[in-house]
Every structure is written in structure tokens, then in C-alpha cells.
Tab-separated table of C-alpha atoms in Angstrom:
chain	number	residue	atom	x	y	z
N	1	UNK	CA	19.331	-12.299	60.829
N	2	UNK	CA	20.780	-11.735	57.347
N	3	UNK	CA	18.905	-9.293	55.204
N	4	UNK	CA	16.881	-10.503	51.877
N	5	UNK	CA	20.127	-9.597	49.814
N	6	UNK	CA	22.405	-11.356	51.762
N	7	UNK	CA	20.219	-14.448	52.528
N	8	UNK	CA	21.275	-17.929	51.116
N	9	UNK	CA	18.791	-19.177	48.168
N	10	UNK	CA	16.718	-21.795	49.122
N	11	UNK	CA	15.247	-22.816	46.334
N	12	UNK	CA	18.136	-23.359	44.435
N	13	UNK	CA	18.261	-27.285	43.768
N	14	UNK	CA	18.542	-26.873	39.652
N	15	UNK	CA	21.255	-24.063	40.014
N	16	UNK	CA	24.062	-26.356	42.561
N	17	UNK	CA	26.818	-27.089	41.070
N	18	UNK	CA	26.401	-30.826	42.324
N	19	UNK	CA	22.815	-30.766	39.950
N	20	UNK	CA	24.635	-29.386	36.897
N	21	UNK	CA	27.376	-32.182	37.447
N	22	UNK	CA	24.840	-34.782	37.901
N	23	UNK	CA	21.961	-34.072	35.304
N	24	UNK	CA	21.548	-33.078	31.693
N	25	UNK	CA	17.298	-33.922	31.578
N	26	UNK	CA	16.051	-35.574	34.650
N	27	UNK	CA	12.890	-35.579	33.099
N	28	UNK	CA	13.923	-38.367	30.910
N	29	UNK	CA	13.827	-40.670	34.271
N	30	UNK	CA	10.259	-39.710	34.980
N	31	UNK	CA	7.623	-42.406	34.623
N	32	UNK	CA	5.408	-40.436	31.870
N	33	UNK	CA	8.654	-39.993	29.657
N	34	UNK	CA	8.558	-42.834	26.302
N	35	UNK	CA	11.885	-43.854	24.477
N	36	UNK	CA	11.993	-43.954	20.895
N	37	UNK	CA	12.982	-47.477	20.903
N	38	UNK	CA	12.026	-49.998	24.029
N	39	UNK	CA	14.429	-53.180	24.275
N	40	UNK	CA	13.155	-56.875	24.752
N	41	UNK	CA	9.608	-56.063	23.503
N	42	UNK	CA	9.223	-56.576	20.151
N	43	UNK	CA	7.316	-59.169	20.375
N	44	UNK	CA	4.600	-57.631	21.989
N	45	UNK	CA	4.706	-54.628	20.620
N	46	UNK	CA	3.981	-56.316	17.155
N	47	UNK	CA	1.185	-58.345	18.955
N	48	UNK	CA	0.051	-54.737	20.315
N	49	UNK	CA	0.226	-52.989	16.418
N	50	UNK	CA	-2.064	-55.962	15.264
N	51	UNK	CA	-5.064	-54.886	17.605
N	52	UNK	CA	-5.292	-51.670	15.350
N	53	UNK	CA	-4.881	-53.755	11.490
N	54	UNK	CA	-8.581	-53.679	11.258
N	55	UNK	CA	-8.630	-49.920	11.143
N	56	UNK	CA	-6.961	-50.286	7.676
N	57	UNK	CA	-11.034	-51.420	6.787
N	58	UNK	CA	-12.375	-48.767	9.154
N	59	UNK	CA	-13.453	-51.405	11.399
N	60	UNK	CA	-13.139	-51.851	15.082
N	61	UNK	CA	-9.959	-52.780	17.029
N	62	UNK	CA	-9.929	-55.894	18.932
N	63	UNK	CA	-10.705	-55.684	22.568
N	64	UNK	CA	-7.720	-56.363	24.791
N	65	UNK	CA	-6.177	-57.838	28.019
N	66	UNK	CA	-2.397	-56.847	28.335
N	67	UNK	CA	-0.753	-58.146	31.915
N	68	UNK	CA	2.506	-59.065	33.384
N	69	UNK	CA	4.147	-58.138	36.450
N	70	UNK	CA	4.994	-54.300	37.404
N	71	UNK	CA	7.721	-52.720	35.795
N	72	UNK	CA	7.572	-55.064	32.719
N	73	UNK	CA	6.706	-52.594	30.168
N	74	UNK	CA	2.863	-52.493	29.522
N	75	UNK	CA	2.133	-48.711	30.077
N	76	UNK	CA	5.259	-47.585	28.372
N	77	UNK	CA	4.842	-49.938	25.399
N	78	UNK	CA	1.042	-48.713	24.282
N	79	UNK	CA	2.046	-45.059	24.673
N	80	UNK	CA	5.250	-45.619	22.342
N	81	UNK	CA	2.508	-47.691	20.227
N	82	UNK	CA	0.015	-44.564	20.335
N	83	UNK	CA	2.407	-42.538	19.436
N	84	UNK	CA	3.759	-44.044	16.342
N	85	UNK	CA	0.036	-44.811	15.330
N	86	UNK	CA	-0.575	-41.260	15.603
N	87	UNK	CA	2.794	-40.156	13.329
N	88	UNK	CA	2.603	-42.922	10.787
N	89	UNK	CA	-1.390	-42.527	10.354
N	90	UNK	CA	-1.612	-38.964	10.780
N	91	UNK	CA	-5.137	-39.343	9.419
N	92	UNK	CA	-6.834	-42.329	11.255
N	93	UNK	CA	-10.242	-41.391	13.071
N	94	UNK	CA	-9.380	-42.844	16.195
N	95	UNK	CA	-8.036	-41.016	19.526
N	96	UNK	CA	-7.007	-42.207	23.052
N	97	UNK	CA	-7.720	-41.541	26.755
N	98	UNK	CA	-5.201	-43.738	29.499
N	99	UNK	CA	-7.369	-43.967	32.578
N	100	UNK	CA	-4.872	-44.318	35.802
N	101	UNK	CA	-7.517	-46.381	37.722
N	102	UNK	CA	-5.862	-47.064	40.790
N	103	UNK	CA	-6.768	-43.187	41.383
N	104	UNK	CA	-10.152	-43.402	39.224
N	105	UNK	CA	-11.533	-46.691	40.575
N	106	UNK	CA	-15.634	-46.112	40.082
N	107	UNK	CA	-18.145	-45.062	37.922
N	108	UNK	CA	-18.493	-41.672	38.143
N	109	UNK	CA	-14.559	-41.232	39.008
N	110	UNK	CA	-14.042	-42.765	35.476
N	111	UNK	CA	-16.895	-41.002	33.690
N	112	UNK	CA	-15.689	-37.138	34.811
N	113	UNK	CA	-11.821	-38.527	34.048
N	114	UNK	CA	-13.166	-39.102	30.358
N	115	UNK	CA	-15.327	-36.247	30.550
N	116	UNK	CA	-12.588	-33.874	30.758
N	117	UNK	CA	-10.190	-36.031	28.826
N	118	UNK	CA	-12.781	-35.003	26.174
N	119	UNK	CA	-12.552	-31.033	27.068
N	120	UNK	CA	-14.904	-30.519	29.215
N	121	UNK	CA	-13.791	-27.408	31.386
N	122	UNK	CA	-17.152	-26.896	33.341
N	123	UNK	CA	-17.145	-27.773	36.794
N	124	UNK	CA	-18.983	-31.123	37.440
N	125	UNK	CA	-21.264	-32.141	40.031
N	126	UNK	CA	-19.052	-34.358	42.707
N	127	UNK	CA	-22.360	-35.880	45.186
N	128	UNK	CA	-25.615	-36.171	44.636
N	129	UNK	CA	-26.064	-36.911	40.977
N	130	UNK	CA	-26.762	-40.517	39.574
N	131	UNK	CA	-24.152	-42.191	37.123
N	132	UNK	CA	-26.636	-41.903	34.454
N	133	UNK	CA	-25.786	-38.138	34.556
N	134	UNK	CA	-22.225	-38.681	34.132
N	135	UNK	CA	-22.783	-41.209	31.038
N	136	UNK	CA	-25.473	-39.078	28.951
N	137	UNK	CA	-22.859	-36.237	29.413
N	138	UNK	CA	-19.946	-38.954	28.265
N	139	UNK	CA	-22.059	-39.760	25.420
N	140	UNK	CA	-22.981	-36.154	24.371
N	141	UNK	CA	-19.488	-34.971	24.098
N	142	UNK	CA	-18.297	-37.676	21.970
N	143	UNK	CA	-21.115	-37.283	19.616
N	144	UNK	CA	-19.736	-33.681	18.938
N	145	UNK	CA	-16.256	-35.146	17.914
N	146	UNK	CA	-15.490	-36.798	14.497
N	147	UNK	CA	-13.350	-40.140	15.481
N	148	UNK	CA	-14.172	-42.941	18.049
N	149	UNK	CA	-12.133	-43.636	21.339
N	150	UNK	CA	-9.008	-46.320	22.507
N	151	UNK	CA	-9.939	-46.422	26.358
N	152	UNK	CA	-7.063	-47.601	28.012
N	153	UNK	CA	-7.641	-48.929	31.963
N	154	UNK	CA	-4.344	-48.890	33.388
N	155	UNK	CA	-4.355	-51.034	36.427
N	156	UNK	CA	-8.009	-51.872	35.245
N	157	UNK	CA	-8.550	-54.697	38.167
N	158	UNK	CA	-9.032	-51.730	40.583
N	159	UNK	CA	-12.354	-51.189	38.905
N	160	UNK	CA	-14.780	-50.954	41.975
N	161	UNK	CA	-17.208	-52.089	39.009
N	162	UNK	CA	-17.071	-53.790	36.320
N	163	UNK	CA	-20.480	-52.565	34.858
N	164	UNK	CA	-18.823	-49.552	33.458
N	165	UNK	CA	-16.847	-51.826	31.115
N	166	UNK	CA	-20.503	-53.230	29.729
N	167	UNK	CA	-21.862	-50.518	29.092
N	168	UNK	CA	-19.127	-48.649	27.556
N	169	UNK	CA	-18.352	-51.658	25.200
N	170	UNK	CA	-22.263	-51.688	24.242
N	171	UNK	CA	-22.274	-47.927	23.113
N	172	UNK	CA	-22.527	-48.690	19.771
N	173	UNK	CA	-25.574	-51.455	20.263
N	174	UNK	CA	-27.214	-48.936	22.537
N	175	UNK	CA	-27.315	-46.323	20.118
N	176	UNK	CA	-24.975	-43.787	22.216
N	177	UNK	CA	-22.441	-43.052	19.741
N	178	UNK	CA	-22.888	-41.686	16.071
N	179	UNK	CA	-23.185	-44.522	13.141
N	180	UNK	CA	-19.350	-45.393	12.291
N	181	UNK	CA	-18.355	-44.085	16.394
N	182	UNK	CA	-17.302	-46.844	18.813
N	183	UNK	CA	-15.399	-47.458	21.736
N	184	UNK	CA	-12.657	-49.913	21.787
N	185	UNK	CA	-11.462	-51.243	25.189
N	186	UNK	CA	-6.944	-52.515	26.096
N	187	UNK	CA	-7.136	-53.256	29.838
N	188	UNK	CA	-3.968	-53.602	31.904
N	189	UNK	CA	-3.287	-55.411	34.859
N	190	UNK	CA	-0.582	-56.813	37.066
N	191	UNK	CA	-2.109	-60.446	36.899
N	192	UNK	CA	-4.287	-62.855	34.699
N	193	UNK	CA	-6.677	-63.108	37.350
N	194	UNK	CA	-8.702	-59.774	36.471
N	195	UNK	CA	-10.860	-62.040	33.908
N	196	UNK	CA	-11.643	-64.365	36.641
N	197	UNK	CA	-13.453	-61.492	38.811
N	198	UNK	CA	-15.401	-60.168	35.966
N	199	UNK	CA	-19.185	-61.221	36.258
N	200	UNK	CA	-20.275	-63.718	33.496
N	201	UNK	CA	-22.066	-61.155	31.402
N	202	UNK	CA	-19.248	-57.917	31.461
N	203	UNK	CA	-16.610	-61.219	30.342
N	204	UNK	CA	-19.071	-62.617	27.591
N	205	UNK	CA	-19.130	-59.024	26.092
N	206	UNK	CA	-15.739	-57.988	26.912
N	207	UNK	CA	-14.085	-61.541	25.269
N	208	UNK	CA	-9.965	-60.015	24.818
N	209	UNK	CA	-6.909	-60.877	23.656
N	210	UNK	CA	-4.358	-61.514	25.938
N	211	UNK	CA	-0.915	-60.259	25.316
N	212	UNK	CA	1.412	-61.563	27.985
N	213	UNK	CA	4.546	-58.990	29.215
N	214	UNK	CA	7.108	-60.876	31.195
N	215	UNK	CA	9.908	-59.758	33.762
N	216	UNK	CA	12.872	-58.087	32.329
N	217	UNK	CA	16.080	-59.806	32.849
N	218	UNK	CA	18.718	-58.142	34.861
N	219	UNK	CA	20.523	-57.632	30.960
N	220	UNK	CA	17.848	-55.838	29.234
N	221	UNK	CA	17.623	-53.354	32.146
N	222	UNK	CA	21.233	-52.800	32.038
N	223	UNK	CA	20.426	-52.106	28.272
N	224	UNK	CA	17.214	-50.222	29.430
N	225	UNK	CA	19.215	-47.806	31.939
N	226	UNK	CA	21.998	-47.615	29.114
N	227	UNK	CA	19.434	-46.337	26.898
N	228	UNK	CA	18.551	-43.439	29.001
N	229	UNK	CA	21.489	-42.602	30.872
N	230	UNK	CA	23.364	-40.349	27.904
N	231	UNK	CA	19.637	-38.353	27.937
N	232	UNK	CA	19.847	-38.192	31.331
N	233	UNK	CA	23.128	-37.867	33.001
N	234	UNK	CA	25.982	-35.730	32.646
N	235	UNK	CA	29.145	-37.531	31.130
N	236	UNK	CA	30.851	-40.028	33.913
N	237	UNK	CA	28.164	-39.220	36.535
N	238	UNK	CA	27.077	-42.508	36.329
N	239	UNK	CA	29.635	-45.831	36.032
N	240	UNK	CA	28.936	-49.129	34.981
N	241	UNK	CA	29.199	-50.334	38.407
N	242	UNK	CA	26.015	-47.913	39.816
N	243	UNK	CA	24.165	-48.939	36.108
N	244	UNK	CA	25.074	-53.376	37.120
N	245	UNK	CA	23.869	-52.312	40.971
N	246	UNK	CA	20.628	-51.053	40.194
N	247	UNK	CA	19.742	-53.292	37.405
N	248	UNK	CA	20.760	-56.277	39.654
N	249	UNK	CA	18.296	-55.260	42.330
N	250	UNK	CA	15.631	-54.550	40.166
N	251	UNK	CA	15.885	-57.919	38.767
N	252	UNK	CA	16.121	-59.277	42.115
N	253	UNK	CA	12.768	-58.091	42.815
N	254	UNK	CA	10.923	-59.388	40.028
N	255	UNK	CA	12.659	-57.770	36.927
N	256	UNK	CA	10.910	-54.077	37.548
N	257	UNK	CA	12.428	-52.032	35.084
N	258	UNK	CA	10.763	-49.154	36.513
N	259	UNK	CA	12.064	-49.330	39.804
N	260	UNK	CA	15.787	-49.635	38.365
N	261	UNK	CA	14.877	-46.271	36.441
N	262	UNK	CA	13.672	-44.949	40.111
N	263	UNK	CA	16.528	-45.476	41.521
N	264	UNK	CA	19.046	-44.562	39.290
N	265	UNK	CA	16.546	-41.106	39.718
N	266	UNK	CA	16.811	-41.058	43.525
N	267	UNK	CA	20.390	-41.806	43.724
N	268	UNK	CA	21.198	-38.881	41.766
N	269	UNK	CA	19.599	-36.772	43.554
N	270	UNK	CA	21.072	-38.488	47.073
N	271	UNK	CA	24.426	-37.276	45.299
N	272	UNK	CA	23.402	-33.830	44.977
N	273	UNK	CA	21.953	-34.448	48.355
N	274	UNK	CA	25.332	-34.588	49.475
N	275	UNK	CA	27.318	-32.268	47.206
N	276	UNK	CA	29.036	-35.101	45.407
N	277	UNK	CA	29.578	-34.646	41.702
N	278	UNK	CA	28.896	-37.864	40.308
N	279	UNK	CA	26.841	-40.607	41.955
N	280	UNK	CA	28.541	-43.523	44.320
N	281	UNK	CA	27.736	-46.751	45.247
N	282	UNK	CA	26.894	-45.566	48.934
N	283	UNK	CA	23.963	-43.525	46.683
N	284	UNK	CA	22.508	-46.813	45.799
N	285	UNK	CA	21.015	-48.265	49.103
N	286	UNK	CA	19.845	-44.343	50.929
N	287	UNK	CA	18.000	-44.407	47.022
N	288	UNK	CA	16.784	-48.057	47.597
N	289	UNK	CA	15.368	-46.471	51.191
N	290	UNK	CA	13.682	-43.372	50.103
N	291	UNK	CA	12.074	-45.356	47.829
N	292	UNK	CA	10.245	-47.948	49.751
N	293	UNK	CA	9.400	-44.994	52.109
N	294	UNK	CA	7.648	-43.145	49.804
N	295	UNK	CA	6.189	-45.912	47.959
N	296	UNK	CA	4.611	-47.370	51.403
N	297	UNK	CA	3.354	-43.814	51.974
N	298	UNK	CA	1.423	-43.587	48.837
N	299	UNK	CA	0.281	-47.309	49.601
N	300	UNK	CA	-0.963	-46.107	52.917
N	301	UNK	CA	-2.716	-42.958	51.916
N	302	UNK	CA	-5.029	-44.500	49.457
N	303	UNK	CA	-6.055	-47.523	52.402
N	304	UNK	CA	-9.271	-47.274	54.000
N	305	UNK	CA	-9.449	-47.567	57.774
N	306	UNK	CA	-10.623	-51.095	57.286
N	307	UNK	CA	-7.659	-51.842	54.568
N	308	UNK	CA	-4.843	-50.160	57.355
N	309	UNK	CA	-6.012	-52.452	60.529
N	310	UNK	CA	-5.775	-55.590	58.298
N	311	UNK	CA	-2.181	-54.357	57.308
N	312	UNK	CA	-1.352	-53.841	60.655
N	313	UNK	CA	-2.263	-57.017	61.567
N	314	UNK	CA	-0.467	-58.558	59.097
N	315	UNK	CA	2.734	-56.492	60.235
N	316	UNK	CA	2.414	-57.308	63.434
N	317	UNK	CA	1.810	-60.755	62.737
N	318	UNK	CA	5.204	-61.500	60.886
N	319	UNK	CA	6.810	-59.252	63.243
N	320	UNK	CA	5.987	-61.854	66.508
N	321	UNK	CA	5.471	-65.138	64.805
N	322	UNK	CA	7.798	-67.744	65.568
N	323	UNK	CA	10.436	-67.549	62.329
N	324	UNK	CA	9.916	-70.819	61.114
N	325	UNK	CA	6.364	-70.210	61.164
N	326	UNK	CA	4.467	-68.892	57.870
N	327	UNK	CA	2.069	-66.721	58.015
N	328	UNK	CA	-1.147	-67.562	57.336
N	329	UNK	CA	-4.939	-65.486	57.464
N	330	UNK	CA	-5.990	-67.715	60.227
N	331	UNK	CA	-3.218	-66.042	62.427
N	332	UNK	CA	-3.983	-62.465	61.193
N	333	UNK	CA	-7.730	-62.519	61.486
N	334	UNK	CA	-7.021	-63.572	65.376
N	335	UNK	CA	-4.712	-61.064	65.540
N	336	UNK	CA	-7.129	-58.507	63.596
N	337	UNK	CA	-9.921	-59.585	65.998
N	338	UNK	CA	-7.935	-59.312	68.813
N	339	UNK	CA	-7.111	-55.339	67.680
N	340	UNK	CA	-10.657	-54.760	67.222
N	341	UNK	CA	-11.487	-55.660	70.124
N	342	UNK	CA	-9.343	-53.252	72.048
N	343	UNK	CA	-10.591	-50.070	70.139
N	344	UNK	CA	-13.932	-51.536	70.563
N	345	UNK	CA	-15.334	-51.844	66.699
N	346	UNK	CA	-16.877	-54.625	65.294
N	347	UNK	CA	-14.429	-57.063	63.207
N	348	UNK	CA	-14.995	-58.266	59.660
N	349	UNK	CA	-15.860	-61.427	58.218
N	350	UNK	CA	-12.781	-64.070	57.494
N	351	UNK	CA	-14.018	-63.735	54.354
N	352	UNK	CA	-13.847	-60.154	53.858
N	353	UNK	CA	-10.175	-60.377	55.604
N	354	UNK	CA	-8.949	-62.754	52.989
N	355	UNK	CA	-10.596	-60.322	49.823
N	356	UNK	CA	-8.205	-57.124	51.593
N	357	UNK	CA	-5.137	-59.903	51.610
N	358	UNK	CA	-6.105	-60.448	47.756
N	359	UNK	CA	-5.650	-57.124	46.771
N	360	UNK	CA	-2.811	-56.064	48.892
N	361	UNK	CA	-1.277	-59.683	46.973
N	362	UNK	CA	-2.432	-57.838	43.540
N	363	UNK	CA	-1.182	-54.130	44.006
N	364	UNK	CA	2.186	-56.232	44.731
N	365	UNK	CA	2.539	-55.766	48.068
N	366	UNK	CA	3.290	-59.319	49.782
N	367	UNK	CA	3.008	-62.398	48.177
N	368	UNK	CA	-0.130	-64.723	49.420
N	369	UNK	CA	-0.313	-68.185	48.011
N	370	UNK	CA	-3.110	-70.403	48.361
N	371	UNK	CA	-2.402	-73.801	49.929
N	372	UNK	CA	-4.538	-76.761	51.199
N	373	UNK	CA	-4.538	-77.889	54.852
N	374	UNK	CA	-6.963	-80.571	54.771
N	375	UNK	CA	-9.770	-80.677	56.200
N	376	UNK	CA	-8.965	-77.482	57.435
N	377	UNK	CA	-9.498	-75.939	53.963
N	378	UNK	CA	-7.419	-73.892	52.105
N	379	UNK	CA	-5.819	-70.898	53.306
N	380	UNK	CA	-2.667	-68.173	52.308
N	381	UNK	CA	0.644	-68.370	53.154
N	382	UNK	CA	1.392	-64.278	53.498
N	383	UNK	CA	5.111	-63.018	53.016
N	384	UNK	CA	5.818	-59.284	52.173
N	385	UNK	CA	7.540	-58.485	49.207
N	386	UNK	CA	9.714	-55.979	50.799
N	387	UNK	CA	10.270	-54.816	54.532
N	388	UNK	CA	7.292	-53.929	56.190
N	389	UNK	CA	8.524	-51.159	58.202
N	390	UNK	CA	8.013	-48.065	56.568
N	391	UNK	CA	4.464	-48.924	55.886
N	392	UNK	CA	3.829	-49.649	59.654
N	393	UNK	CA	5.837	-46.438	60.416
N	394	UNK	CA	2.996	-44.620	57.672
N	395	UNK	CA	-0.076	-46.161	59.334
N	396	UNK	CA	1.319	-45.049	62.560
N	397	UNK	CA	1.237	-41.245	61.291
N	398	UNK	CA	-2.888	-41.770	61.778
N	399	UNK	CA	-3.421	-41.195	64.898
N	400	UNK	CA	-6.170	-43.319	65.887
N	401	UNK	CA	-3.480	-46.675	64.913
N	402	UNK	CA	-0.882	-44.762	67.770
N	403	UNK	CA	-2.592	-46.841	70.178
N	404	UNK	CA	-1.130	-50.589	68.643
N	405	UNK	CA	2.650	-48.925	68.588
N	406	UNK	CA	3.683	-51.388	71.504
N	407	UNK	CA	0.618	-53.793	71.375
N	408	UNK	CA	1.994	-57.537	70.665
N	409	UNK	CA	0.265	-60.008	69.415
N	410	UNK	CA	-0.394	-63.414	71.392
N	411	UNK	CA	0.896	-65.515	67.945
N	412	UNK	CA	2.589	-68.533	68.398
């Protein structure tokens, strides 16, 4: 055994040789980080800038809807927006709070993520205390402060409910904020179908704009990656071929900037990975790998054990069904029956089957469109948007899904 003196580092990733001939800031690749400049959306970042005009008469910003699909630029844009509010109005009384809500998805999730956005360093009551605690306590600290709020719900449709966007947007008509306080609502989503879902009263109240974000083109993230890649990278650690290879498959997959920007990340480090001083094309698909493995992970780890036997079933659906068959939630809910059945628990409703397949369509994990089939109703034609595998290999890592590793479906 060598002694301490003599034993290799191993915690020396930053100090290689490979990482110093790879990266100059690697943080500039990290999702949080916000250009200066963002290419392709100027349009909506005027559109964006005009929510906050009425602020020039000390009157309330418009309440807003931004969507478009992921990687398009939503989160990215308002934070380079708040920002330049918050240089070029130094003095305007009105501060922000970006609630991730696929992680803070109900009431009182929401309420302590505001809470302590406000500076709250207490420790909070977790169980056994009503919302109503949680608001009054909300509503307290903001009284103490001398400027209203910009609530941003990122991924907003993963509300569990929608009541918290009432009340919140009735603060001022309930009496919960001081005189000129208020509290001004952007909600972001993936889709324009989060409206739909809202009850009729929340969506009377809540009445946004919509500002639309589309896909990037495979050019602007060549000119998105270009942007970055002097901030980034070392000089020649990066050609033109590895920028054209990752911008190309980000556009093939629906013109996700951000996943272009994640794997130009992951491929340098698969170079340092293997000791190489610059990054090669080789880089490009064991990046495109770890990636959908850890994104399926994540996916996995947030599911219910309700939410992982329906993706199962859809897995193992595609997996046996003839290839010139679609499929459809008539074969999974047999197949999801059928799985029930054999670790003896009680299936779910169709209906509730098909609501699971909704969201797994909106957190843009498969694709299910609704078609007719006469008088057999409508139903969803289910395709993943990427190979299924690593997320059946992270359902498998629970232990009580071992038991369907060689079960096959009777699917025709």
C-alpha cells in the first residue's frame, strides 16, 4: 500500500493536464449561467420588456403566460430580462423570486420556497400545519419589505394546485399586502395547454399574455454554442465540426438549445475522461449517452410508484408490439393490468392511466397524440421521444419492479 505522501490524488479533476487543455470556465456551460446577449430572441424579449412599461406609472405588470418547447429560451430570456431591469432601473420597487416547480409542485412546497426566498432562516414546520400557516407567514414577511414581488413559476403546469395562483394574484383585493404592494404573476410552461387545466375561476383571475418561444434552428445554436465556446473552452479544444455535430442533434430533437450546451459540457469532460487534449467527434455520442442516462434517472427519481408501473408498461409495451403497430393506451392499460395483477395490487382507472400518459407527454418524455377510432372513441398514439432504455434500466434499480425484468407482455 503506498503511504499518504506517495499516494496518487484523487480528487484532482481541475488540476489534469487534459482539464486545463480543455476548459477556461466550465461554469459558463451550466444551466443557471445568462449571456449578455441571447441570439434569435429579440422578439420576445421586447414582448417580455413590455410586461414591466406600466411600472414607469407605478402600476402593476401584466400577468403572463410564456411557453414553447424545452430548450427554446424561456428561463434564460426573463433572467437576462431581470437582470437588465435591475441595472437600467436601479431604483424600481419591484423584486423577483423564480420558483423551479417541477421540485416545488404544492402549496406549502411553494409557500416555504418563497418564504425563504424572502429571508426567512428559521426552520419551518414540514407536517402537520395547515397552508393557511404558510400564507399568513408569506404575507407577514412581505409586509416588512418596501417593493412588491415578480413570481416567476418555471414549469408552472406541475402545480399540484392551481388555488395557490388565486390567491396569490388576489393579495392585493384581500388586503394581504401593504397599499401600493402587489404580486405580479409570468408562468412558464412547455405547452399552451396549461390554460386549459386551470379551473374557470383561477383562469378568469389569472387572464395572461401569451408570449410564444419557438424551436431554435440548427443555425442559431451553432451561433448559440459560438457564443459561449471562447468563455468556455480553451483555444482549438473545440472545432467547427464538434460545434455543427452537436447543434445538428439538438435541432434534430426539437431545436433544444440547452441540450446542445449539455453536450458540448459532457463531451468535454468525456475528453478529459480519456486524457485527450481537445475534444473528438468519438466525444460526441458517449456525451449524447451519459446524458439520456442521467436525464432518465432524474425522470425516474421524482415518479411515484404509480407513475413508474405505467412507464413500465409503456416500455414494455413498445418493446413487444408488433413494429408496425402504434402504440396506443388501450394496449398499455392491458399490459398495466396484467402487471398488477401479478404483484397483486389493485389497478387504476383507464382514466387515471391516460392523465400519467399526459404528463409524461408534457415533461417531454414521449410524444402521445390524440386520434379518433370511431366508435371506439378517441385514444393516444404513444412514441418515446428518445430510447427508452435507460429509464427502464432506472426503474429497475427499485427493487420491488426487479420482478418484471423478463416478464413479456401478451401484445399483439
Amino acid at each position: 500500500m503506498d503511504s499518504p505522501s506517495e499516494q496518487k490524488k484523487l480528487f484532482n479533476f481541475t488540476e489534469s493536464k487534459a482539464y486545463k487543455e480543455i476548459y477556461k470556465e466550465r461554469s459558463i456551460l451550466e444551466i443557471d449561467y445568462v449571456p449578455e446577449s441571447l441570439v434569435g430572441r429579440d422578439k420576445q424579449i421586447q414582448s417580455i420588456a413590455e410586461i414591466y412599461y406600466p411600472l414607469g406609472d407605478k402600476e402593476k405588470p401584466k400577468n403572463t403566460l410564456i411557453y414553447g418547447p424545452p430548450g427554446s429560451g424561456k428561463t434564460v430570456t426573463i433572467r437576462h430580462i431581470l437582470n437588465r431591469l435591475c441595472s437600467e432601473l436601479p431604483d424600481v420597487n419591484i423584486r423577483d423570486i423564480i420558483i423551479p416547480c417541477g421540485e416545488h409542485n404544492t402549496i406549502v412546497k411553494i409557500l416555504i420556497f418563497l418564504i425563504k426566498g424572502l429571508g426567512y432562516e428559521k426552520d419551518l414546520p414540514l407536517r402537520g400545519v395547515a397552508s393557511g400557516f404558510f400564507y399568513d407567514l408569506f404575507y407577514e414577511l412581505l409586509r416588512q419589505k418596501d417593493y412588491s414581488l415578480t413570481l416567476i413559476f418555471d414549469e408552472i403546469d406541475k402545480i399540484k394546485d392551481d388555488s395557490i395562483i388565486y390567491n396569490l394574484i388576489r393579495a392585493e383585493e384581500f388586503k394581504e399586502v401593504n397599499g401600493r404592494q402587489y404580486i405580479h404573476i409570468i408562468g412558464i410552461s412547455n405547452t399552451d395547454q396549461f390554460i386549459n387545466s386551470l379551473g374557470p375561476i383561477v383562469a378568469s383571475f389569472f387572464q395572461p399574455d401569451t408570449i410564444v418561444f419557438p424551436p431554435y434552428n440548427e443555425k442559431q445554436i451553432i451561433d448559440i454554442l459560438n457564443n459561449r465556446i471562447p468563455l468556455a473552452f480553451c483555444p482549438n479544444a473545440i472545432n467547427k465540426k464538434i460545434i455543427e455535430l452537436c447543434a445538428q442533434l439538438a435541432a434534430d430533437e426539437g431545436g433544444d438549445a440547452r441540450r446542445a450546451i449539455l453536450l458540448l459540457q459532457a463531451a468535454g469532460d468525456m475528453a478529459i475522461k480519456t486524457e485527450c487534449n481537445r475534444v473528438q467527434s468519438g466525444h460526441v455520442p458517449m456525451a449524447v449517452d451519459k446524458i439520456n442516462k442521467d436525464v432518465s434517472y432524474r425522470f425516474v427519481s421524482n415518479m411515484s410508484y404509480g407513475e413508474k408501473l405505467v412507464t413500465l408498461a409503456l416500455i414494455k409495451t413498445e418493446k413487444y408490439l408488433k413494429p408496425d403497430k402504434f402504440v396506443i393506451t388501450g394496449n398499455v392499460y392491458k399490459v398495466y393490468v396484467d402487471m398488477c395483477k401479478k404483484a397483486n395490487i389493485k389497478p387504476t382507472s383507464l382514466g387515471a392511466l391516460s392523465q400519467k400518459i399526459t404528463k409524461f407527454n408534457m415533461m417531454g418524455i414521449l410524444n402521445a397524440t390524440v386520434t379518433s377510432r370511431g366508435r371506439g372513441g378517441q385514444t393516444s398514439e404513444i412514441i418515446f421521444i428518445n430510447n427508452p432504455d435507460f429509464i427502464e434500466e432506472a426503474i429497475y434499480q427499485d427493487c420491488k419492479f426487479v420482478r418484471y425484468y423478463n416478464y413479456v407482455p401478451n401484445v399483439k
